[in-house]
Amino acid sequence: MIKISNLHKSYHTGTNSLHVLKGISLDVHQGEFVSIMGSSGSGKSTLLNILGILDNYDSGSYELGGKLIKDMSEKRAAQYRNQTLGFIFQSFNLISFKNAMENVALPLYYQGVPRKKRNKIALEYLDRLGLLNWADHMPNEMSGGQKQRVAIARALISQPKVILADEPTGALDTQTSYEVMDILKKINKQDITIIIVTHEHDIAAMTDKIIKLRDGVIGDMIINGELASFKKSYTKDKAIL
Amino acid sequence: MFDLDKWQEILGTIKKNKLRTLLTGFSVAWGIFMLMVLLGAGNGLSNGVSSNFEGNARNAIWIWSRETSMPYQGYKVGRAIQFTMDDYDAIKKMENIDKISARYWIGDRIYSFGNEYGTYNTQSCHPDYLGIENLIISQGRFLNDIDLEHERKVMVIGEDIRKALFKDTDPIGQFIKVGSVPFKIIGVYTEKDPREGTRQGLIPISTAQRLFNAGNRIHNLALTTTDISKSESEKIEKNIKNDIARRHKFDPEDERAIGLYNSLKDYVQTMNIFSAINMFVWLIGIGTLIAGIVGVSNIMLIVVKERTKEIGIRKALGATPGSIIGLILLESILITAAAGYIGMFLGISLMEGINFAMEAQTQTQVGASGDQGEIRMFMNPTVDLRIAISAMLLLVAAGAFAGYMPAKRAASIRPIEALHDE
């Protein structure tokens, strides 16, 4: 689904240049549930930006669904984002002056779906996430968990192939975090690829593959079988704390 | 361009962000409103004063005789100058003279028709007088050359006389008695400007000179010049003065020997003042407009800043940069256009209201005092709609332009960064 090879990216501010990604190669197959970890400055946000076609890269290659994504026009990128990608954010990022239903329906607006039809579809998705009764509520009337579920419904409505989540549980308490992860897992079962960026080990441990970034390169990759021990080591750490 | 969904999205945004809308709208509406009021007031002042020139031709010169104040060629000071038809003939032959009429006053006489009578002023003149005084013939005709040649006892009466003496009778062809002399009415005149009054009877000058034993004496001269500039008009004025001085033997430098009033000089002077005032009004108006533009620009900058996060969200969800810019610009255009319209409507309503009230007042004044009104300084303070609309379009365009730069910048920011900007 996602194939990255030898990806480089640096930022230029004035005379300074910051080499953020220093040759990253990565494969994510369809239906995988991957988490990216790393300390701040390790390049995880930059990587997510590039994965989300929100930013360009300098060299290397990035294929999404078999299509090379490189030097796309803003317009093409927007269309691609709209049709193949879904985004979930740490701070939910619902539009504050739109109610839950309108927020969920927004991606369809950019697909040109008529108002009535997209609102109906939005209600279906809200129903699926158990928020049908909250459809008319504004974001500030909802709890964090509810907001994130609205955001998930919004990410799902365009039936994306890949969902990119930037710290989806970062603003939630443990209980709600686990609920959200359960929902993501269920979505993952429907063969939707999910990539999350997180710094919480317990959240990362719920995914199929953990990619650890360190100073712009992949430092560690923990897959399936090793996850159990990762989980254990993490739980042990926690117990000591 | 017309996409119902897009407009619904924009209207939805406007509805949910009332304060922002109100602030943007207010600065635009206020700018346009002030501009309308300013331009209206300027126009009113200019209309009012130029209306005072409507009663007469703008390039008219009046000349009347007085007494000398300087000794000249052995003549003593204080000699009265008497104009005659020779002066009329001599000046008529000069260059750049368009219309000319000599005048001889008969003074107030009792006019009677049937049982009605009243005291009115009789004046004699040449046919050209019609164009010099800007009289309007409402009935019949004005005096002509044949009337003068045959010294006909015909008269053109003012509308006020007709109203007072003839009531519903058609005056044309009737005989009116001036003192004991009957005159045949050939026409009725009115004035463009009601303050000039229409309480005179006009008769041919030759008739008056014979009837009242005036010989070829005249009281004064009125003339208009052909279409010429102010400096040329002054030259004519000087030529006339010199010519009269030569024939009547007084010092050309003698300011008191004859009186001369050149309306063009006055008119040009007044109009100069007005073009200055107008320029000033425009200067302030443009200043107001610029203030409005700056206001709109400021608010647009803030709006875009405030919406950075929303723009980031929209971009992440698949909004193209074009649609983001379109969203912000159309909203800005919609608000500025609507607010501009409101400002224009209020400004024009106010000025039209003032105009209406003033006109009503003038009506009652004219009704009460008969005919004479005081000099008007303010009249018809309205604004040319084309100017109003172009000012509004300018403001809308400026708002759009002011919104465009930050919108473009906002549309090009990376969503993840915009979203991290808490």
XYZ file of C-alpha atoms in Angstrom:
663
model
C 0.000 0.000 0.000
C 2.705 2.400 1.048
C 6.226 2.031 -0.239
C 8.903 4.477 0.765
C 12.497 4.167 -0.233
C 15.458 6.262 0.768
C 13.376 9.317 1.573
C 15.187 12.563 2.341
C 13.741 15.814 3.506
C 15.341 18.953 4.811
C 13.928 22.297 5.803
C 15.580 25.557 4.932
C 15.126 28.586 7.092
C 17.245 31.453 5.880
C 20.826 30.220 5.733
C 20.169 27.311 8.083
C 19.210 23.986 6.712
C 17.799 21.213 8.844
C 18.084 17.686 7.539
C 15.047 16.032 9.094
C 14.618 12.753 7.234
C 17.874 11.082 6.340
C 16.976 8.193 4.098
C 13.917 6.344 5.293
C 12.777 3.154 3.626
C 9.507 1.631 4.697
C 6.816 -0.706 3.445
C 3.296 -0.754 4.773
C 0.955 -3.347 3.349
C -2.733 -2.978 2.922
C -4.626 -3.684 6.112
C -1.625 -3.158 8.370
C -1.884 -1.228 11.620
C 1.385 0.591 12.103
C 2.573 3.018 14.719
C 5.433 5.456 14.403
C 7.236 6.435 17.568
C 10.063 8.757 18.280
C 11.100 11.653 20.439
C 10.268 15.118 19.329
C 12.530 16.225 16.519
C 12.948 12.679 15.307
C 11.017 13.485 12.166
C 7.724 11.685 12.809
C 5.554 14.694 12.043
C 7.504 15.360 8.873
C 7.098 11.756 7.825
C 3.380 11.937 8.489
C 3.160 15.142 6.460
C 4.801 13.444 3.533
C 2.656 10.343 3.905
C -0.394 12.616 3.942
C 0.779 14.412 0.781
C 0.782 17.588 2.801
C 4.449 18.187 2.141
C 6.993 17.422 -0.556
C 10.213 15.457 -0.119
C 13.641 16.125 -1.547
C 14.802 12.760 -2.831
C 13.839 9.115 -2.732
C 10.395 7.856 -3.617
C 6.957 7.475 -2.088
C 4.341 5.241 -3.634
C 0.793 5.242 -2.357
C -1.466 2.491 -3.680
C 0.994 1.806 -6.467
C 1.135 5.419 -7.574
C 4.280 7.472 -7.249
C 3.582 10.617 -5.268
C 6.105 13.208 -6.293
C 5.905 16.885 -7.146
C 2.147 16.780 -7.284
C 0.283 19.973 -7.925
C -1.566 21.255 -4.875
C -4.849 20.539 -6.576
C -4.013 16.927 -7.450
C -2.634 16.421 -3.960
C -5.868 17.718 -2.475
C -7.924 15.367 -4.598
C -5.693 12.463 -3.693
C -5.911 13.303 -0.009
C -9.626 13.579 -0.245
C -10.122 10.212 -1.896
C -7.457 7.937 -0.451
C -6.545 9.357 2.928
C -8.322 9.993 6.186
C -6.846 12.127 8.958
C -7.271 11.945 12.703
C -5.588 14.520 14.929
C -4.554 14.875 18.526
C -6.658 17.953 19.074
C -9.585 16.524 17.069
C -9.631 19.559 14.798
C -13.323 19.769 14.305
C -14.521 23.040 12.816
C -15.914 24.848 15.822
C -18.828 26.558 14.112
C -20.146 23.413 12.459
C -22.144 20.748 14.249
C -21.079 17.108 14.392
C -22.988 16.105 11.277
C -21.632 19.009 9.205
C -18.109 18.247 10.370
C -18.405 14.633 9.341
C -19.903 15.590 5.991
C -17.135 18.060 5.102
C -14.893 15.682 3.092
C -17.881 14.845 0.924
C -18.419 18.563 0.296
C -14.995 18.620 -1.299
C -15.971 15.601 -3.374
C -18.953 17.534 -4.688
C -21.616 15.370 -3.031
C -24.905 17.299 -2.728
C -25.768 18.642 0.705
C -28.731 16.401 1.485
C -26.965 13.258 0.409
C -23.759 13.994 2.293
C -25.646 14.857 5.466
C -27.495 11.546 5.240
C -24.240 9.645 4.823
C -22.743 11.621 7.705
C -25.607 10.531 9.944
C -24.951 6.899 9.004
C -21.322 7.208 10.022
C -22.195 8.981 13.264
C -24.645 6.175 13.970
C -21.925 3.614 13.403
C -19.805 5.364 16.048
C -22.757 5.631 18.411
C -23.151 9.388 18.142
C -26.419 9.682 16.242
C -28.020 11.613 19.101
C -25.164 14.078 19.063
C -25.441 14.965 15.400
C -26.829 18.440 16.094
C -24.339 19.276 18.817
C -21.503 21.693 18.366
C -17.975 20.433 19.124
C -17.681 22.456 22.325
C -20.681 20.626 23.739
C -18.975 17.257 23.463
C -16.399 15.376 25.527
C -12.935 14.642 24.166
C -13.818 11.040 23.385
C -16.948 12.078 21.548
C -15.042 14.676 19.580
C -12.451 12.125 18.550
C -15.175 9.736 17.484
C -16.689 12.504 15.336
C -13.226 13.039 13.860
C -12.949 9.311 13.145
C -16.334 9.343 11.444
C -15.100 12.273 9.365
C -11.931 10.395 8.425
C -13.982 7.350 7.413
C -16.714 9.031 5.402
C -14.655 9.337 2.242
C -13.901 5.585 2.468
C -10.138 6.065 2.443
C -7.607 3.313 1.878
C -5.268 4.700 4.525
C -5.992 6.506 7.769
C -3.251 8.679 9.189
C -3.568 9.506 12.861
C -1.349 12.086 14.543
C -1.328 11.360 18.275
C -4.994 10.343 18.210
C -5.065 9.636 21.919
C -2.732 12.401 23.016
C -5.502 14.520 24.496
C -7.553 11.722 25.984
C -7.489 9.887 29.299
C -6.442 6.226 29.363
C -9.959 4.825 29.421
C -11.066 6.879 26.415
C -7.761 6.259 24.663
C -8.382 2.534 24.776
C -11.928 2.997 23.484
C -10.611 4.995 20.553
C -7.971 2.359 19.872
C -10.695 -0.286 19.891
C -12.585 1.651 17.276
C -9.435 2.014 15.175
C -8.805 -1.699 15.478
C -12.301 -2.433 14.246
C -11.753 -0.113 11.302
C -8.458 -1.859 10.621
C -10.347 -5.159 10.418
C -12.213 -3.743 7.421
C -8.907 -3.837 5.549
C -8.149 -0.151 5.994
C -4.499 0.609 6.543
C -3.885 2.703 9.641
C -0.728 4.560 10.545
C -0.585 6.325 13.866
C 2.043 8.576 15.325
C 2.261 8.267 19.065
C 4.712 8.528 21.913
C 2.642 6.383 24.242
C 4.047 2.873 24.439
C 0.796 1.236 25.481
C -0.960 2.693 22.456
C 1.860 1.669 20.155
C 1.737 -1.811 21.635
C -1.813 -2.243 20.326
C -0.625 -1.977 16.725
C 0.841 -4.639 14.464
C 4.145 -2.934 13.812
C 6.085 -0.259 15.610
C 8.537 1.916 13.754
C 10.891 3.862 15.948
C 12.432 6.939 14.425
C 15.650 8.325 15.746
C 17.275 11.439 14.322
C 15.688 11.066 10.923
C 16.354 7.392 10.382
C 14.464 4.269 11.376
C 16.124 3.134 14.541
C 14.073 0.087 15.357
C 11.238 -1.875 13.894
C 9.246 -4.195 16.074
C 6.854 -6.546 14.326
C 4.181 -9.018 15.311
C 5.995 -11.701 17.306
C 8.213 -9.260 19.127
C 5.264 -7.168 20.147
C 4.362 -9.370 23.026
C 7.761 -8.855 24.616
C 7.618 -5.146 23.841
C 4.329 -4.993 25.614
C 5.725 -6.904 28.535
C 8.820 -4.761 28.802
C 6.673 -1.686 28.613
C 4.285 -2.995 31.262
C 7.243 -3.932 33.435
C 8.655 -0.407 33.098
C 5.368 0.974 34.138
C 5.160 -1.339 37.114
C 8.497 -0.138 38.375
C 7.372 3.438 37.982
C -18.941 30.356 -10.318
C -22.471 29.971 -9.110
C -22.411 26.881 -7.006
C -25.290 26.696 -4.568
C -23.371 24.443 -2.224
C -20.478 26.862 -2.111
C -22.766 29.744 -1.252
C -24.469 27.674 1.423
C -21.073 26.929 2.893
C -20.214 30.638 2.832
C -23.548 31.743 4.235
C -23.214 29.112 6.951
C -19.797 30.501 7.872
C -21.116 34.059 7.923
C -24.070 33.111 10.082
C -21.863 31.382 12.639
C -19.359 34.255 12.815
C -21.595 37.237 13.403
C -19.130 39.499 15.173
C -16.500 39.127 12.493
C -19.083 39.793 9.810
C -20.402 42.783 11.701
C -16.960 44.343 12.121
C -16.010 43.945 8.495
C -19.396 45.142 7.360
C -19.417 48.141 9.634
C -16.133 49.555 8.421
C -17.249 49.240 4.818
C -20.733 50.607 5.408
C -19.337 53.525 7.394
C -16.779 54.382 4.729
C -19.366 54.429 1.979
C -21.893 56.261 4.152
C -19.424 59.032 4.987
C -18.390 59.311 1.372
C -22.014 59.688 0.286
C -22.678 62.336 2.923
C -19.526 64.256 2.068
C -20.053 64.195 -1.658
C -23.720 65.002 -1.183
C -22.903 68.006 0.989
C -20.320 69.194 -1.529
C -22.777 68.809 -4.349
C -25.453 70.584 -2.352
C -23.226 73.581 -1.735
C -22.162 73.731 -5.348
C -25.691 73.249 -6.681
C -27.028 75.882 -4.332
C -24.571 78.558 -5.354
C -24.654 77.820 -9.059
C -28.445 78.005 -8.914
C -28.014 81.675 -8.085
C -26.603 82.167 -11.556
C -29.488 80.504 -13.298
C -31.629 83.638 -13.544
C -29.298 85.342 -15.997
C -26.971 84.347 -18.775
C -23.619 83.403 -17.277
C -21.645 85.527 -19.699
C -23.713 88.683 -19.309
C -22.361 92.206 -18.793
C -24.479 95.067 -17.463
C -23.409 98.670 -17.980
C -25.034 101.697 -16.428
C -24.147 105.359 -16.319
C -22.997 107.317 -13.269
C -21.138 110.558 -12.600
C -17.503 111.284 -13.333
C -15.094 111.501 -10.429
C -12.035 112.750 -12.301
C -11.553 115.940 -14.283
C -10.857 115.276 -17.946
C -10.080 117.531 -20.917
C -11.416 120.574 -19.121
C -14.585 118.891 -17.897
C -15.317 119.203 -14.213
C -15.844 116.414 -11.723
C -19.425 115.288 -11.062
C -20.681 115.430 -14.618
C -23.499 112.939 -15.233
C -23.002 110.545 -18.088
C -26.089 109.903 -20.212
C -26.218 106.824 -22.453
C -28.021 107.066 -25.761
C -28.845 104.732 -28.612
C -25.450 105.718 -30.094
C -23.773 103.788 -27.319
C -26.001 100.825 -28.124
C -25.115 100.984 -31.804
C -21.391 101.418 -31.125
C -21.115 98.522 -28.680
C -23.301 96.284 -30.843
C -20.679 96.594 -33.579
C -17.850 95.464 -31.324
C -16.282 92.021 -31.570
C -17.447 89.026 -29.546
C -20.755 90.602 -28.581
C -23.491 88.037 -28.850
C -26.729 89.611 -27.656
C -27.264 93.190 -26.636
C -30.195 95.154 -25.332
C -30.546 98.756 -24.229
C -33.001 99.425 -21.428
C -35.142 102.358 -20.516
C -37.115 102.301 -17.289
C -40.521 103.748 -17.085
C -40.916 102.909 -13.414
C -43.983 101.826 -11.485
C -47.344 102.399 -13.139
C -50.828 101.213 -12.471
C -51.744 98.340 -14.743
C -55.412 97.631 -15.247
C -57.451 95.088 -17.060
C -61.188 95.074 -16.633
C -61.832 95.513 -12.935
C -58.443 94.255 -11.891
C -55.506 96.563 -11.332
C -52.137 96.687 -9.663
C -48.878 98.602 -9.593
C -46.158 97.100 -11.705
C -42.841 98.078 -13.110
C -42.498 98.757 -16.822
C -39.247 98.336 -18.624
C -38.365 98.725 -22.255
C -35.751 96.673 -24.044
C -34.551 95.043 -27.239
C -35.563 91.534 -28.379
C -32.141 90.177 -27.297
C -33.130 90.844 -23.682
C -34.893 87.458 -23.684
C -31.595 85.606 -23.924
C -29.688 87.883 -21.581
C -32.148 87.517 -18.719
C -32.848 83.845 -19.494
C -36.568 84.469 -19.580
C -38.943 81.673 -20.487
C -41.903 82.503 -22.703
C -44.810 80.498 -21.334
C -47.433 81.941 -23.648
C -47.378 83.897 -26.915
C -44.080 85.385 -28.085
C -41.419 87.860 -27.037
C -40.792 91.294 -28.568
C -39.273 91.292 -32.058
C -37.532 93.700 -34.404
C -40.743 94.583 -36.216
C -42.336 95.661 -32.927
C -39.405 98.008 -32.428
C -39.367 99.290 -35.963
C -43.059 100.192 -35.892
C -42.905 101.360 -32.298
C -45.808 99.049 -31.565
C -47.622 99.372 -28.298
C -47.187 95.749 -27.360
C -46.190 94.234 -24.038
C -44.874 90.982 -22.633
C -46.090 90.609 -19.060
C -44.691 88.573 -16.216
C -46.489 85.533 -14.925
C -47.349 87.303 -11.660
C -49.136 90.073 -13.535
C -51.022 87.538 -15.607
C -52.110 85.714 -12.473
C -53.161 88.902 -10.718
C -54.970 90.689 -13.536
C -56.114 88.036 -15.990
C -56.955 85.091 -13.718
C -58.447 82.520 -16.099
C -58.663 84.765 -19.145
C -56.217 84.111 -21.965
C -54.144 87.345 -21.925
C -52.783 87.058 -25.473
C -54.380 89.680 -27.690
C -56.022 91.497 -24.762
C -55.307 95.136 -24.058
C -53.844 96.175 -20.743
C -53.807 99.778 -19.632
C -50.554 101.192 -18.307
C -51.632 104.448 -16.753
C -53.987 105.517 -19.500
C -52.044 103.988 -22.415
C -53.371 100.674 -23.720
C -50.850 97.985 -24.653
C -51.606 94.788 -26.508
C -50.387 91.676 -24.677
C -48.307 89.500 -26.980
C -46.708 87.153 -24.489
C -46.186 85.987 -20.901
C -42.793 85.268 -19.417
C -41.600 83.327 -16.405
C -38.206 83.014 -14.781
C -36.256 79.816 -14.345
C -35.439 80.974 -10.847
C -38.638 82.019 -9.016
C -36.691 84.454 -6.846
C -36.079 86.719 -9.824
C -39.747 87.675 -9.799
C -42.087 88.171 -12.713
C -43.646 91.485 -11.864
C -42.566 93.495 -14.897
C -44.124 94.511 -18.174
C -41.666 94.562 -21.055
C -42.251 96.855 -24.025
C -40.159 97.764 -27.121
C -37.558 100.415 -26.326
C -38.489 102.558 -29.345
C -42.095 102.678 -28.187
C -41.027 103.743 -24.706
C -38.712 106.451 -25.978
C -41.483 107.974 -28.097
C -44.279 107.614 -25.562
C -42.294 109.021 -22.669
C -40.374 111.640 -24.644
C -37.017 110.080 -24.021
C -35.537 110.917 -27.395
C -32.791 108.416 -27.922
C -31.744 108.291 -24.282
C -31.380 104.948 -22.566
C -30.741 104.007 -18.950
C -28.453 101.083 -19.289
C -27.105 98.351 -21.487
C -27.154 94.602 -21.035
C -25.190 92.258 -23.255
C -23.830 88.783 -23.501
C -20.532 87.800 -24.993
C -19.965 84.919 -27.359
C -18.491 81.798 -25.825
C -15.199 83.124 -24.523
C -12.845 82.720 -21.597
C -12.649 84.898 -18.535
C -9.604 86.798 -19.725
C -11.218 87.532 -23.078
C -14.321 88.652 -21.279
C -12.203 91.066 -19.256
C -10.699 92.392 -22.486
C -14.151 93.092 -23.881
C -15.067 94.789 -20.649
C -12.062 97.067 -21.031
C -12.786 97.769 -24.708
C -16.343 98.762 -23.892
C -15.187 101.025 -21.082
C -12.605 102.726 -23.294
C -15.090 103.162 -26.112
C -17.677 104.758 -23.865
C -15.031 106.940 -22.230
C -13.864 108.159 -25.614
C -17.339 109.042 -26.822
C -18.503 110.582 -23.550
C -15.148 112.254 -22.935
C -14.211 111.027 -19.507
C -10.982 109.587 -18.186
C -10.800 105.843 -19.031
C -9.273 105.388 -15.560
C -12.342 106.935 -13.949
C -13.915 104.074 -12.034
C -17.044 105.994 -11.086
C -18.178 107.353 -14.459
C -19.974 104.182 -15.440
C -20.951 101.026 -13.624
C -20.189 97.655 -15.079
C -21.033 94.200 -13.817
C -19.574 91.164 -15.530
C -21.379 88.011 -14.457
C -18.866 85.725 -16.101
C -16.150 87.076 -13.850
C -18.308 86.363 -10.843
C -19.379 83.043 -12.184
C -15.848 81.914 -12.955
C -14.666 83.088 -9.554
C -17.432 81.252 -7.758
C -16.918 78.173 -9.862
C -13.214 78.285 -9.053
C -14.021 78.334 -5.381
C -16.336 75.422 -5.959
C -13.899 73.344 -7.872
C -11.542 73.920 -4.948
C -14.216 72.886 -2.464
C -15.059 69.932 -4.641
C -11.459 68.881 -4.751
C -11.282 69.179 -0.997
C -14.431 67.096 -0.582
C -13.006 64.463 -2.884
C -9.757 64.506 -0.968
C -11.578 63.848 2.287
C -13.806 61.331 0.541
C -10.862 59.421 -0.820
C -9.285 59.594 2.619
C -12.427 58.096 4.119
C -12.427 55.447 1.440
C -8.809 54.602 2.135
C -9.589 54.357 5.834
C -12.373 51.943 4.916
C -10.048 49.935 2.714
C -7.439 49.753 5.442
C -10.153 48.679 7.883
C -11.316 45.926 5.585
C -7.752 44.836 4.918
C -6.993 44.674 8.627
C -10.040 42.648 9.372
C -9.298 40.321 6.483
C -5.790 39.774 7.832
C -7.187 38.944 11.244
C -9.880 36.757 9.756
C -7.355 34.719 7.831
C -5.109 34.418 10.865
C -8.050 33.363 12.961
C -9.076 30.819 10.375
C -5.622 29.307 9.877
C -6.596 26.224 11.815
C -9.870 25.823 9.986
C -8.031 26.200 6.688
C -5.599 23.505 7.802
C -8.474 21.169 8.605
C -10.167 21.859 5.305
C -6.919 21.261 3.460
C -6.316 17.977 5.213
C -9.817 16.906 4.260
C -9.140 17.548 0.605
C -9.773 21.236 -0.010
C -7.727 22.555 -2.924
C -5.853 25.840 -2.433
C -8.215 27.361 -4.995
C -11.287 26.417 -3.017
C -9.755 27.858 0.181
C -8.965 31.172 -1.487
C -12.385 31.162 -3.109
C -14.094 30.552 0.206
C -12.366 33.440 1.939
C -12.588 35.835 -0.980
C -16.221 35.196 -1.753
C -17.094 35.654 1.885
C -15.187 38.926 1.950
C -16.789 40.106 -1.289
C -20.235 39.131 -0.104
C -19.829 41.000 3.172
C -18.269 44.114 1.680
C -20.807 44.260 -1.142
C -23.778 43.856 1.180
C -22.381 46.301 3.746
C -21.387 48.732 1.019
C -24.901 48.589 -0.332
C -26.338 49.287 3.104
C -23.945 52.218 3.592
C -24.768 53.584 0.175
C -28.476 53.154 0.765
C -28.337 54.934 4.129
C -26.118 57.721 2.803
C -28.288 58.345 -0.226
C -31.463 58.093 1.853
C -30.122 60.695 4.258
C -29.158 63.102 1.487
C -32.428 62.560 -0.385
C -34.274 63.102 2.885
C -32.480 66.389 3.468
C -33.180 67.345 -0.120
C -36.856 66.545 0.300
C -37.131 68.525 3.525
C -35.328 71.494 1.974
C -37.465 71.476 -1.111
C -40.625 71.385 0.990
C -39.292 74.338 2.963
C -38.466 76.298 -0.182
C -41.970 75.629 -1.480
C -43.610 77.077 1.615
C -41.232 80.040 1.606
C -41.972 80.873 -1.990
C -45.666 80.443 -1.293
C -45.552 82.790 1.682
C -43.426 85.572 0.271
C -44.910 85.551 -3.178
C -41.844 85.380 -5.318
C -38.699 86.681 -3.677
C -36.573 84.118 -1.870
C -33.219 84.736 -0.243
C -30.022 83.634 -1.853
C -29.692 79.883 -1.647
C -26.417 78.367 -0.484
C -27.438 74.741 -0.361
C -29.541 72.845 -2.846
C -30.126 69.285 -4.050
C -27.437 67.599 -1.951
C -27.519 64.313 -3.820
C -24.790 62.083 -5.171
C -24.383 60.784 -8.650
C -25.312 57.101 -8.404
C -22.481 56.148 -10.715
C -19.942 57.641 -8.319
C -21.600 55.861 -5.418
C -21.487 52.517 -7.176
C -17.911 52.905 -8.364
C -16.823 53.829 -4.842
C -18.525 50.714 -3.580
C -16.957 48.519 -6.228
C -13.582 49.988 -5.367
C -14.069 49.089 -1.731
C -15.224 45.575 -2.578
C -12.257 45.094 -4.880
C -9.919 46.429 -2.214
C -11.432 44.072 0.343
C -11.022 41.187 -2.042
C -7.454 42.174 -2.780
C -6.693 42.627 0.896
C -8.131 39.195 1.552
C -6.357 37.592 -1.350
C -2.770 37.891 -0.134
C -3.300 36.390 3.318
C -5.746 33.846 1.894
C -3.153 32.730 -0.586
C -0.569 32.451 2.142
C -2.982 30.560 4.360
C -3.837 28.215 1.527
C -0.198 27.329 1.089
C 0.640 26.533 4.710
C 1.156 22.927 5.680
C -1.948 21.644 7.435
C -0.090 19.720 10.122
C 1.708 22.896 11.137
C -1.485 24.911 11.055
C -3.125 22.310 13.238
C -0.296 22.234 15.739
C -0.598 25.963 16.105
C -2.656 25.957 19.265
